[in-house]
PDB file of N, CA, C and O in Angstrom:
ATOM      1  N   MET A   1       0.931 115.447  97.873  1.00 91.00           N
ATOM      2  CA  MET A   1      -0.275 114.777  98.282  1.00 91.00           C
ATOM      3  C   MET A   1      -0.130 113.262  98.100  1.00 91.00           C
ATOM      4  O   MET A   1      -0.627 112.508  98.922  1.00 91.00           O
ATOM      5  N   ARG A   2       0.517 112.885  97.020  1.00 91.00           N
ATOM      6  CA  ARG A   2       0.709 111.440  96.800  1.00 91.00           C
ATOM      7  C   ARG A   2       1.565 110.830  97.892  1.00 91.00           C
ATOM      8  O   ARG A   2       1.351 109.693  98.310  1.00 91.00           O
ATOM      9  N   HIS A   3       2.542 111.590  98.354  1.00 93.00           N
ATOM     10  CA  HIS A   3       3.401 111.100  99.426  1.00 93.00           C
ATOM     11  C   HIS A   3       2.572 110.870 100.696  1.00 93.00           C
ATOM     12  O   HIS A   3       2.707 109.826 101.352  1.00 93.00           O
ATOM     13  N   LEU A   4       1.717 111.816 101.043  1.00 94.00           N
ATOM     14  CA  LEU A   4       0.876 111.651 102.228  1.00 94.00           C
ATOM     15  C   LEU A   4      -0.095 110.481 102.058  1.00 94.00           C
ATOM     16  O   LEU A   4      -0.336 109.730 103.011  1.00 94.00           O
ATOM     17  N   ALA A   5      -0.623 110.330 100.863  1.00 94.00           N
ATOM     18  CA  ALA A   5      -1.512 109.192 100.601  1.00 94.00           C
ATOM     19  C   ALA A   5      -0.754 107.879 100.759  1.00 94.00           C
ATOM     20  O   ALA A   5      -1.296 106.892 101.277  1.00 94.00           O
ATOM     21  N   ARG A   6       0.514 107.869 100.338  1.00 94.00           N
ATOM     22  CA  ARG A   6       1.339 106.668 100.499  1.00 94.00           C
ATOM     23  C   ARG A   6       1.590 106.390 101.981  1.00 94.00           C
ATOM     24  O   ARG A   6       1.606 105.240 102.416  1.00 94.00           O
ATOM     25  N   LEU A   7       1.796 107.443 102.759  1.00 94.00           N
ATOM     26  CA  LEU A   7       1.980 107.265 104.200  1.00 94.00           C
ATOM     27  C   LEU A   7       0.735 106.634 104.833  1.00 94.00           C
ATOM     28  O   LEU A   7       0.845 105.807 105.738  1.00 94.00           O
ATOM     29  N   ALA A   8      -0.432 107.024 104.348  1.00 95.00           N
ATOM     30  CA  ALA A   8      -1.675 106.465 104.882  1.00 95.00           C
ATOM     31  C   ALA A   8      -1.776 104.966 104.626  1.00 95.00           C
ATOM     32  O   ALA A   8      -2.463 104.260 105.372  1.00 95.00           O
ATOM     33  N   ASP A   9      -1.091 104.479 103.610  1.00 94.00           N
ATOM     34  CA  ASP A   9      -1.085 103.039 103.332  1.00 94.00           C
ATOM     35  C   ASP A   9      -0.459 102.244 104.475  1.00 94.00           C
ATOM     36  O   ASP A   9      -0.711 101.054 104.620  1.00 94.00           O
ATOM     37  N   TYR A  10       0.367 102.895 105.283  1.00 95.00           N
ATOM     38  CA  TYR A  10       1.040 102.238 106.401  1.00 95.00           C
ATOM     39  C   TYR A  10       0.346 102.531 107.736  1.00 95.00           C
ATOM     40  O   TYR A  10       0.958 102.433 108.797  1.00 95.00           O
ATOM     41  N   CYS A  11      -0.928 102.880 107.688  1.00 94.00           N
ATOM     42  CA  CYS A  11      -1.645 103.266 108.903  1.00 94.00           C
ATOM     43  C   CYS A  11      -1.712 102.135 109.934  1.00 94.00           C
ATOM     44  O   CYS A  11      -1.806 102.397 111.126  1.00 94.00           O
ATOM     45  N   SER A  12      -1.649 100.896 109.485  1.00 95.00           N
ATOM     46  CA  SER A  12      -1.675  99.791 110.451  1.00 95.00           C
ATOM     47  C   SER A  12      -0.431  99.799 111.333  1.00 95.00           C
ATOM     48  O   SER A  12      -0.465  99.322 112.470  1.00 95.00           O
ATOM     49  N   ILE A  13       0.641 100.370 110.834  1.00 95.00           N
ATOM     50  CA  ILE A  13       1.893 100.453 111.597  1.00 95.00           C
ATOM     51  C   ILE A  13       1.989 101.784 112.340  1.00 95.00           C
ATOM     52  O   ILE A  13       2.355 101.835 113.506  1.00 95.00           O
ATOM     53  N   THR A  14       1.653 102.879 111.654  1.00 94.00           N
ATOM     54  CA  THR A  14       1.868 104.221 112.194  1.00 94.00           C
ATOM     55  C   THR A  14       0.640 104.846 112.852  1.00 94.00           C
ATOM     56  O   THR A  14       0.777 105.843 113.555  1.00 94.00           O
ATOM     57  N   ASN A  15      -0.537 104.284 112.603  1.00 93.00           N
ATOM     58  CA  ASN A  15      -1.816 104.847 113.059  1.00 93.00           C
ATOM     59  C   ASN A  15      -2.062 106.247 112.482  1.00 93.00           C
ATOM     60  O   ASN A  15      -2.806 107.035 113.044  1.00 93.00           O
ATOM     61  N   MET A  16      -1.418 106.553 111.372  1.00 96.00           N
ATOM     62  CA  MET A  16      -1.613 107.835 110.693  1.00 96.00           C
ATOM     63  C   MET A  16      -2.432 107.581 109.429  1.00 96.00           C
ATOM     64  O   MET A  16      -1.910 107.583 108.324  1.00 96.00           O
ATOM     65  N   HIS A  17      -3.718 107.340 109.615  1.00 95.00           N
ATOM     66  CA  HIS A  17      -4.592 107.149 108.469  1.00 95.00           C
ATOM     67  C   HIS A  17      -4.938 108.522 107.892  1.00 95.00           C
ATOM     68  O   HIS A  17      -4.472 109.551 108.401  1.00 95.00           O
ATOM     69  N   THR A  18      -5.717 108.561 106.848  1.00 96.00           N
ATOM     70  CA  THR A  18      -5.953 109.828 106.136  1.00 96.00           C
ATOM     71  C   THR A  18      -6.548 110.899 107.043  1.00 96.00           C
ATOM     72  O   THR A  18      -6.198 112.073 106.921  1.00 96.00           O
ATOM     73  N   LYS A  19      -7.407 110.523 107.944  1.00 96.00           N
ATOM     74  CA  LYS A  19      -8.010 111.523 108.838  1.00 96.00           C
ATOM     75  C   LYS A  19      -6.948 112.168 109.723  1.00 96.00           C
ATOM     76  O   LYS A  19      -6.920 113.395 109.878  1.00 96.00           O
ATOM     77  N   ASN A  20      -6.070 111.361 110.316  1.00 95.00           N
ATOM     78  CA  ASN A  20      -5.003 111.905 111.161  1.00 95.00           C
ATOM     79  C   ASN A  20      -4.036 112.764 110.349  1.00 95.00           C
ATOM     80  O   ASN A  20      -3.614 113.835 110.799  1.00 95.00           O
ATOM     81  N   LEU A  21      -3.666 112.285 109.180  1.00 96.00           N
ATOM     82  CA  LEU A  21      -2.766 113.076 108.322  1.00 96.00           C
ATOM     83  C   LEU A  21      -3.408 114.399 107.939  1.00 96.00           C
ATOM     84  O   LEU A  21      -2.743 115.441 107.921  1.00 96.00           O
ATOM     85  N   ALA A  22      -4.694 114.373 107.654  1.00 96.00           N
ATOM     86  CA  ALA A  22      -5.400 115.600 107.276  1.00 96.00           C
ATOM     87  C   ALA A  22      -5.436 116.589 108.436  1.00 96.00           C
ATOM     88  O   ALA A  22      -5.225 117.791 108.234  1.00 96.00           O
ATOM     89  N   ILE A  23      -5.683 116.107 109.635  1.00 93.00           N
ATOM     90  CA  ILE A  23      -5.719 116.988 110.801  1.00 93.00           C
ATOM     91  C   ILE A  23      -4.368 117.671 111.000  1.00 93.00           C
ATOM     92  O   ILE A  23      -4.298 118.869 111.285  1.00 93.00           O
ATOM     93  N   VAL A  24      -3.298 116.923 110.827  1.00 94.00           N
ATOM     94  CA  VAL A  24      -1.954 117.461 111.036  1.00 94.00           C
ATOM     95  C   VAL A  24      -1.534 118.407 109.908  1.00 94.00           C
ATOM     96  O   VAL A  24      -0.975 119.481 110.153  1.00 94.00           O
ATOM     97  N   TRP A  25      -1.805 118.030 108.669  1.00 94.00           N
ATOM     98  CA  TRP A  25      -1.285 118.773 107.522  1.00 94.00           C
ATOM     99  C   TRP A  25      -2.198 119.873 106.985  1.00 94.00           C
ATOM    100  O   TRP A  25      -1.726 120.796 106.322  1.00 94.00           O
ATOM    101  N   ALA A  26      -3.482 119.802 107.225  1.00 92.00           N
ATOM    102  CA  ALA A  26      -4.421 120.776 106.651  1.00 92.00           C
ATOM    103  C   ALA A  26      -4.078 122.229 106.965  1.00 92.00           C
ATOM    104  O   ALA A  26      -4.101 123.069 106.060  1.00 92.00           O
ATOM    105  N   PRO A  27      -3.734 122.571 108.198  1.00 86.00           N
ATOM    106  CA  PRO A  27      -3.429 123.979 108.468  1.00 86.00           C
ATOM    107  C   PRO A  27      -2.227 124.512 107.677  1.00 86.00           C
ATOM    108  O   PRO A  27      -2.147 125.709 107.391  1.00 86.00           O
ATOM    109  N   ASN A  28      -1.316 123.633 107.292  1.00 88.00           N
ATOM    110  CA  ASN A  28      -0.165 124.062 106.496  1.00 88.00           C
ATOM    111  C   ASN A  28      -0.458 124.050 105.008  1.00 88.00           C
ATOM    112  O   ASN A  28      -0.005 124.924 104.271  1.00 88.00           O
ATOM    113  N   LEU A  29      -1.216 123.060 104.558  1.00 91.00           N
ATOM    114  CA  LEU A  29      -1.511 122.947 103.133  1.00 91.00           C
ATOM    115  C   LEU A  29      -2.539 123.975 102.678  1.00 91.00           C
ATOM    116  O   LEU A  29      -2.492 124.449 101.540  1.00 91.00           O
ATOM    117  N   LEU A  30      -3.471 124.312 103.545  1.00 87.00           N
ATOM    118  CA  LEU A  30      -4.539 125.254 103.204  1.00 87.00           C
ATOM    119  C   LEU A  30      -4.510 126.448 104.155  1.00 87.00           C
ATOM    120  O   LEU A  30      -5.525 126.859 104.713  1.00 87.00           O
ATOM    121  N   ARG A  31      -3.357 127.029 104.321  1.00 79.00           N
ATOM    122  CA  ARG A  31      -3.177 128.144 105.255  1.00 79.00           C
ATOM    123  C   ARG A  31      -4.108 129.294 104.902  1.00 79.00           C
ATOM    124  O   ARG A  31      -4.265 129.650 103.748  1.00 79.00           O
ATOM    125  N   SER A  32      -4.723 129.854 105.915  1.00 73.00           N
ATOM    126  CA  SER A  32      -5.651 130.958 105.731  1.00 73.00           C
ATOM    127  C   SER A  32      -5.198 132.162 106.548  1.00 73.00           C
ATOM    128  O   SER A  32      -5.053 132.070 107.769  1.00 73.00           O
ATOM    129  N   LYS A  33      -4.998 133.278 105.885  1.00 73.00           N
ATOM    130  CA  LYS A  33      -4.594 134.492 106.598  1.00 73.00           C
ATOM    131  C   LYS A  33      -5.716 134.978 107.508  1.00 73.00           C
ATOM    132  O   LYS A  33      -5.458 135.599 108.519  1.00 73.00           O
ATOM    133  N   GLN A  34      -6.969 134.670 107.153  1.00 69.00           N
ATOM    134  CA  GLN A  34      -8.094 135.066 108.001  1.00 69.00           C
ATOM    135  C   GLN A  34      -8.027 134.377 109.353  1.00 69.00           C
ATOM    136  O   GLN A  34      -8.313 134.977 110.373  1.00 69.00           O
ATOM    137  N   ILE A  35      -7.682 133.099 109.340  1.00 65.00           N
ATOM    138  CA  ILE A  35      -7.586 132.366 110.606  1.00 65.00           C
ATOM    139  C   ILE A  35      -6.450 132.933 111.445  1.00 65.00           C
ATOM    140  O   ILE A  35      -6.568 133.060 112.663  1.00 65.00           O
ATOM    141  N   GLU A  36      -5.360 133.291 110.800  1.00 65.00           N
ATOM    142  CA  GLU A  36      -4.200 133.793 111.524  1.00 65.00           C
ATOM    143  C   GLU A  36      -4.408 135.203 112.055  1.00 65.00           C
ATOM    144  O   GLU A  36      -3.726 135.628 112.973  1.00 65.00           O
ATOM    145  N   SER A  37      -5.365 135.943 111.483  1.00 67.00           N
ATOM    146  CA  SER A  37      -5.624 137.300 111.945  1.00 67.00           C
ATOM    147  C   SER A  37      -6.361 137.261 113.281  1.00 67.00           C
ATOM    148  O   SER A  37      -6.939 136.258 113.685  1.00 67.00           O
ATOM    149  N   ALA A  38      -6.377 138.376 113.935  1.00 58.00           N
ATOM    150  CA  ALA A  38      -6.981 138.459 115.269  1.00 58.00           C
ATOM    151  C   ALA A  38      -8.508 138.437 115.232  1.00 58.00           C
ATOM    152  O   ALA A  38      -9.148 138.261 116.262  1.00 58.00           O
ATOM    153  N   CYS A  39      -9.114 138.590 114.050  1.00 63.00           N
ATOM    154  CA  CYS A  39     -10.573 138.682 113.981  1.00 63.00           C
ATOM    155  C   CYS A  39     -11.275 137.346 114.196  1.00 63.00           C
ATOM    156  O   CYS A  39     -12.467 137.308 114.435  1.00 63.00           O
ATOM    157  N   PHE A  40     -10.569 136.228 114.118  1.00 61.00           N
ATOM    158  CA  PHE A  40     -11.184 134.916 114.322  1.00 61.00           C
ATOM    159  C   PHE A  40     -11.102 134.537 115.790  1.00 61.00           C
ATOM    160  O   PHE A  40     -10.036 134.540 116.384  1.00 61.00           O
ATOM    161  N   SER A  41     -12.248 134.195 116.362  1.00 67.00           N
ATOM    162  CA  SER A  41     -12.252 133.706 117.733  1.00 67.00           C
ATOM    163  C   SER A  41     -11.803 132.247 117.732  1.00 67.00           C
ATOM    164  O   SER A  41     -11.670 131.637 116.680  1.00 67.00           O
ATOM    165  N   GLY A  42     -11.631 131.678 118.887  1.00 70.00           N
ATOM    166  CA  GLY A  42     -11.183 130.296 118.989  1.00 70.00           C
ATOM    167  C   GLY A  42     -12.135 129.317 118.330  1.00 70.00           C
ATOM    168  O   GLY A  42     -11.719 128.407 117.626  1.00 70.00           O
ATOM    169  N   THR A  43     -13.436 129.504 118.527  1.00 74.00           N
ATOM    170  CA  THR A  43     -14.425 128.595 117.955  1.00 74.00           C
ATOM    171  C   THR A  43     -14.456 128.700 116.436  1.00 74.00           C
ATOM    172  O   THR A  43     -14.487 127.683 115.740  1.00 74.00           O
ATOM    173  N   ALA A  44     -14.448 129.926 115.913  1.00 71.00           N
ATOM    174  CA  ALA A  44     -14.485 130.120 114.462  1.00 71.00           C
ATOM    175  C   ALA A  44     -13.227 129.556 113.816  1.00 71.00           C
ATOM    176  O   ALA A  44     -13.296 128.928 112.760  1.00 71.00           O
ATOM    177  N   ALA A  45     -12.089 129.765 114.439  1.00 70.00           N
ATOM    178  CA  ALA A  45     -10.832 129.228 113.908  1.00 70.00           C
ATOM    179  C   ALA A  45     -10.860 127.707 113.908  1.00 70.00           C
ATOM    180  O   ALA A  45     -10.424 127.074 112.945  1.00 70.00           O
ATOM    181  N   PHE A  46     -11.387 127.116 114.968  1.00 74.00           N
ATOM    182  CA  PHE A  46     -11.488 125.658 115.047  1.00 74.00           C
ATOM    183  C   PHE A  46     -12.368 125.115 113.918  1.00 74.00           C
ATOM    184  O   PHE A  46     -12.030 124.121 113.289  1.00 74.00           O
ATOM    185  N   MET A  47     -13.497 125.764 113.665  1.00 78.00           N
ATOM    186  CA  MET A  47     -14.407 125.308 112.612  1.00 78.00           C
ATOM    187  C   MET A  47     -13.744 125.424 111.237  1.00 78.00           C
ATOM    188  O   MET A  47     -13.920 124.562 110.378  1.00 78.00           O
ATOM    189  N   GLU A  48     -12.992 126.479 111.023  1.00 80.00           N
ATOM    190  CA  GLU A  48     -12.301 126.666 109.746  1.00 80.00           C
ATOM    191  C   GLU A  48     -11.245 125.581 109.538  1.00 80.00           C
ATOM    192  O   GLU A  48     -11.139 125.007 108.453  1.00 80.00           O
ATOM    193  N   VAL A  49     -10.483 125.277 110.552  1.00 83.00           N
ATOM    194  CA  VAL A  49      -9.467 124.225 110.464  1.00 83.00           C
ATOM    195  C   VAL A  49     -10.137 122.871 110.257  1.00 83.00           C
ATOM    196  O   VAL A  49      -9.634 122.030 109.507  1.00 83.00           O
ATOM    197  N   ARG A  50     -11.282 122.666 110.858  1.00 89.00           N
ATOM    198  CA  ARG A  50     -12.023 121.413 110.678  1.00 89.00           C
ATOM    199  C   ARG A  50     -12.431 121.247 109.212  1.00 89.00           C
ATOM    200  O   ARG A  50     -12.294 120.166 108.642  1.00 89.00           O
ATOM    201  N   ILE A  51     -12.909 122.318 108.601  1.00 90.00           N
ATOM    202  CA  ILE A  51     -13.280 122.271 107.185  1.00 90.00           C
ATOM    203  C   ILE A  51     -12.047 121.978 106.332  1.00 90.00           C
ATOM    204  O   ILE A  51     -12.099 121.163 105.411  1.00 90.00           O
ATOM    205  N   GLN A  52     -10.936 122.621 106.651  1.00 92.00           N
ATOM    206  CA  GLN A  52      -9.693 122.365 105.918  1.00 92.00           C
ATOM    207  C   GLN A  52      -9.302 120.899 106.021  1.00 92.00           C
ATOM    208  O   GLN A  52      -8.883 120.295 105.031  1.00 92.00           O
ATOM    209  N   SER A  53      -9.423 120.305 107.194  1.00 95.00           N
ATOM    210  CA  SER A  53      -9.014 118.908 107.353  1.00 95.00           C
ATOM    211  C   SER A  53      -9.936 117.969 106.578  1.00 95.00           C
ATOM    212  O   SER A  53      -9.474 116.962 106.039  1.00 95.00           O
ATOM    213  N   VAL A  54     -11.214 118.297 106.472  1.00 96.00           N
ATOM    214  CA  VAL A  54     -12.135 117.476 105.685  1.00 96.00           C
ATOM    215  C   VAL A  54     -11.751 117.536 104.205  1.00 96.00           C
ATOM    216  O   VAL A  54     -11.752 116.513 103.513  1.00 96.00           O
ATOM    217  N   VAL A  55     -11.382 118.721 103.730  1.00 96.00           N
ATOM    218  CA  VAL A  55     -10.968 118.874 102.329  1.00 96.00           C
ATOM    219  C   VAL A  55      -9.699 118.069 102.062  1.00 96.00           C
ATOM    220  O   VAL A  55      -9.608 117.334 101.072  1.00 96.00           O
ATOM    221  N   VAL A  56      -8.719 118.187 102.932  1.00 96.00           N
ATOM    222  CA  VAL A  56      -7.457 117.457 102.746  1.00 96.00           C
ATOM    223  C   VAL A  56      -7.693 115.956 102.840  1.00 96.00           C
ATOM    224  O   VAL A  56      -7.132 115.187 102.052  1.00 96.00           O
ATOM    225  N   GLU A  57      -8.549 115.516 103.745  1.00 97.00           N
ATOM    226  CA  GLU A  57      -8.857 114.085 103.840  1.00 97.00           C
ATOM    227  C   GLU A  57      -9.500 113.587 102.545  1.00 97.00           C
ATOM    228  O   GLU A  57      -9.158 112.514 102.043  1.00 97.00           O
ATOM    229  N   PHE A  58     -10.413 114.359 101.979  1.00 97.00           N
ATOM    230  CA  PHE A  58     -11.043 113.984 100.712  1.00 97.00           C
ATOM    231  C   PHE A  58      -9.978 113.860  99.619  1.00 97.00           C
ATOM    232  O   PHE A  58      -9.971 112.892  98.857  1.00 97.00           O
ATOM    233  N   ILE A  59      -9.090 114.824  99.552  1.00 96.00           N
ATOM    234  CA  ILE A  59      -8.033 114.789  98.527  1.00 96.00           C
ATOM    235  C   ILE A  59      -7.159 113.554  98.714  1.00 96.00           C
ATOM    236  O   ILE A  59      -6.833 112.865  97.744  1.00 96.00           O
ATOM    237  N   LEU A  60      -6.775 113.257  99.945  1.00 96.00           N
ATOM    238  CA  LEU A  60      -5.932 112.086 100.203  1.00 96.00           C
ATOM    239  C   LEU A  60      -6.638 110.788  99.846  1.00 96.00           C
ATOM    240  O   LEU A  60      -6.019 109.864  99.326  1.00 96.00           O
ATOM    241  N   ASN A  61      -7.934 110.723 100.097  1.00 96.00           N
ATOM    242  CA  ASN A  61      -8.686 109.509  99.774  1.00 96.00           C
ATOM    243  C   ASN A  61      -8.913 109.338  98.280  1.00 96.00           C
ATOM    244  O   ASN A  61      -9.209 108.223  97.829  1.00 96.00           O
ATOM    245  N   HIS A  62      -8.778 110.404  97.501  1.00 93.00           N
ATOM    246  CA  HIS A  62      -9.033 110.347  96.067  1.00 93.00           C
ATOM    247  C   HIS A  62      -7.845 110.861  95.244  1.00 93.00           C
ATOM    248  O   HIS A  62      -8.013 111.337  94.132  1.00 93.00           O
ATOM    249  N   VAL A  63      -6.652 110.744  95.792  1.00 93.00           N
ATOM    250  CA  VAL A  63      -5.463 111.292  95.148  1.00 93.00           C
ATOM    251  C   VAL A  63      -5.213 110.680  93.768  1.00 93.00           C
ATOM    252  O   VAL A  63      -4.801 111.380  92.844  1.00 93.00           O
ATOM    253  N   ASP A  64      -5.483 109.390  93.611  1.00 90.00           N
ATOM    254  CA  ASP A  64      -5.239 108.737  92.321  1.00 90.00           C
ATOM    255  C   ASP A  64      -6.130 109.297  91.227  1.00 90.00           C
ATOM    256  O   ASP A  64      -5.699 109.444  90.081  1.00 90.00           O
ATOM    257  N   VAL A  65      -7.356 109.614  91.561  1.00 88.00           N
ATOM    258  CA  VAL A  65      -8.287 110.164  90.574  1.00 88.00           C
ATOM    259  C   VAL A  65      -8.003 111.641  90.324  1.00 88.00           C
ATOM    260  O   VAL A  65      -7.921 112.096  89.180  1.00 88.00           O
ATOM    261  N   LEU A  66      -7.838 112.411  91.407  1.00 88.00           N
ATOM    262  CA  LEU A  66      -7.672 113.855  91.284  1.00 88.00           C
ATOM    263  C   LEU A  66      -6.381 114.255  90.580  1.00 88.00           C
ATOM    264  O   LEU A  66      -6.335 115.287  89.910  1.00 88.00           O
ATOM    265  N   PHE A  67      -5.334 113.454  90.748  1.00 86.00           N
ATOM    266  CA  PHE A  67      -4.044 113.790  90.158  1.00 86.00           C
ATOM    267  C   PHE A  67      -3.649 112.842  89.029  1.00 86.00           C
ATOM    268  O   PHE A  67      -2.470 112.695  88.721  1.00 86.00           O
ATOM    269  N   SER A  68      -4.629 112.219  88.400  1.00 82.00           N
ATOM    270  CA  SER A  68      -4.330 111.314  87.293  1.00 82.00           C
ATOM    271  C   SER A  68      -4.124 112.106  86.004  1.00 82.00           C
ATOM    272  O   SER A  68      -4.680 113.184  85.818  1.00 82.00           O
ATOM    273  N   SER A  69      -3.353 111.554  85.112  1.00 78.00           N
ATOM    274  CA  SER A  69      -3.115 112.213  83.829  1.00 78.00           C
ATOM    275  C   SER A  69      -4.381 112.223  82.983  1.00 78.00           C
ATOM    276  O   SER A  69      -4.612 113.137  82.194  1.00 78.00           O
ATOM    277  N   LYS A  70      -5.229 111.218  83.154  1.00 74.00           N
ATOM    278  CA  LYS A  70      -6.481 111.150  82.405  1.00 74.00           C
ATOM    279  C   LYS A  70      -7.390 112.325  82.786  1.00 74.00           C
ATOM    280  O   LYS A  70      -7.961 112.984  81.923  1.00 74.00           O
ATOM    281  N   LEU A  71      -7.525 112.610  84.069  1.00 66.00           N
ATOM    282  CA  LEU A  71      -8.346 113.733  84.523  1.00 66.00           C
ATOM    283  C   LEU A  71      -7.763 115.053  84.028  1.00 66.00           C
ATOM    284  O   LEU A  71      -8.503 115.935  83.588  1.00 66.00           O
ATOM    285  N   SER A  72      -6.449 115.169  84.063  1.00 64.00           N
ATOM    286  CA  SER A  72      -5.804 116.390  83.587  1.00 64.00           C
ATOM    287  C   SER A  72      -6.106 116.644  82.119  1.00 64.00           C
ATOM    288  O   SER A  72      -6.374 117.776  81.712  1.00 64.00           O
ATOM    289  N   SER A  73      -6.085 115.591  81.303  1.00 69.00           N
ATOM    290  CA  SER A  73      -6.367 115.771  79.880  1.00 69.00           C
ATOM    291  C   SER A  73      -7.837 116.134  79.649  1.00 69.00           C
ATOM    292  O   SER A  73      -8.150 116.943  78.781  1.00 69.00           O
ATOM    293  N   VAL A  74      -8.747 115.571  80.446  1.00 67.00           N
ATOM    294  CA  VAL A  74     -10.167 115.919  80.322  1.00 67.00           C
ATOM    295  C   VAL A  74     -10.389 117.382  80.686  1.00 67.00           C
ATOM    296  O   VAL A  74     -11.125 118.099  80.022  1.00 67.00           O
ATOM    297  N   ILE A  75      -9.723 117.843  81.720  1.00 66.00           N
ATOM    298  CA  ILE A  75      -9.850 119.246  82.139  1.00 66.00           C
ATOM    299  C   ILE A  75      -9.298 120.173  81.067  1.00 66.00           C
ATOM    300  O   ILE A  75      -9.906 121.189  80.730  1.00 66.00           O
ATOM    301  N   ARG A  76      -8.139 119.814  80.491  1.00 66.00           N
ATOM    302  CA  ARG A  76      -7.557 120.645  79.426  1.00 66.00           C
ATOM    303  C   ARG A  76      -8.485 120.714  78.217  1.00 66.00           C
ATOM    304  O   ARG A  76      -8.678 121.768  77.625  1.00 66.00           O
ATOM    305  N   GLU A  77      -9.064 119.580  77.842  1.00 73.00           N
ATOM    306  CA  GLU A  77      -9.969 119.552  76.695  1.00 73.00           C
ATOM    307  C   GLU A  77     -11.201 120.398  76.976  1.00 73.00           C
ATOM    308  O   GLU A  77     -11.684 121.116  76.106  1.00 73.00           O
ATOM    309  N   GLY A  78     -11.726 120.306  78.183  1.00 70.00           N
ATOM    310  CA  GLY A  78     -12.898 121.091  78.552  1.00 70.00           C
ATOM    311  C   GLY A  78     -12.617 122.591  78.558  1.00 70.00           C
ATOM    312  O   GLY A  78     -13.489 123.397  78.290  1.00 70.00           O
ATOM    313  N   ALA A  79     -11.374 122.950  78.848  1.00 66.00           N
ATOM    314  CA  ALA A  79     -10.991 124.364  78.874  1.00 66.00           C
ATOM    315  C   ALA A  79     -10.552 124.844  77.494  1.00 66.00           C
ATOM    316  O   ALA A  79     -10.250 126.025  77.322  1.00 66.00           O
ATOM    317  N   GLY A  80     -10.485 123.945  76.540  1.00 67.00           N
ATOM    318  CA  GLY A  80     -10.082 124.325  75.185  1.00 67.00           C
ATOM    319  C   GLY A  80      -8.589 124.513  75.013  1.00 67.00           C
ATOM    320  O   GLY A  80      -8.147 125.201  74.105  1.00 67.00           O
ATOM    321  N   VAL A  81      -7.809 123.887  75.878  1.00 60.00           N
ATOM    322  CA  VAL A  81      -6.354 123.986  75.816  1.00 60.00           C
ATOM    323  C   VAL A  81      -5.825 122.796  75.021  1.00 60.00           C
ATOM    324  O   VAL A  81      -6.159 121.654  75.309  1.00 60.00           O
ATOM    325  N   SER A  82      -5.015 123.076  74.024  1.00 58.00           N
ATOM    326  CA  SER A  82      -4.424 121.981  73.252  1.00 58.00           C
ATOM    327  C   SER A  82      -3.035 121.686  73.775  1.00 58.00           C
ATOM    328  O   SER A  82      -2.341 122.564  74.270  1.00 58.00           O
ATOM    329  N   SER A  83      -2.633 120.432  73.677  1.00 53.00           N
ATOM    330  CA  SER A  83      -1.300 120.051  74.175  1.00 53.00           C
ATOM    331  C   SER A  83      -0.309 119.892  73.069  1.00 53.00           C
ATOM    332  O   SER A  83      -0.573 119.837  71.929  1.00 53.00           O
TER     333      SER A  83
END
C-alpha cells in the first residue's frame, strides 16, 4: 500500500492519482469470490467494485496513519497484547 501511495505522489507526471490507482488495484487487493461467481449481475458487480475502490482510495490517502507504528502500538495495547 505504501508503494501505491508513493506512486500517487507522482500523479502530476503519470496521472495516476489515488482514485485511478484505487480503480485499477481494488479488484485485486479486495478480491471477492461473490463477485466472481455467476450470481452477481453486471450492475451488482459494478457497485461492489466501486465500493472496493472507495475503500482502497481511503487507505491510500491515509496510509501513513493506518500503517504507522504508533497506531499499531495503540491497537496492541487496546487488545491487551504485550510486546
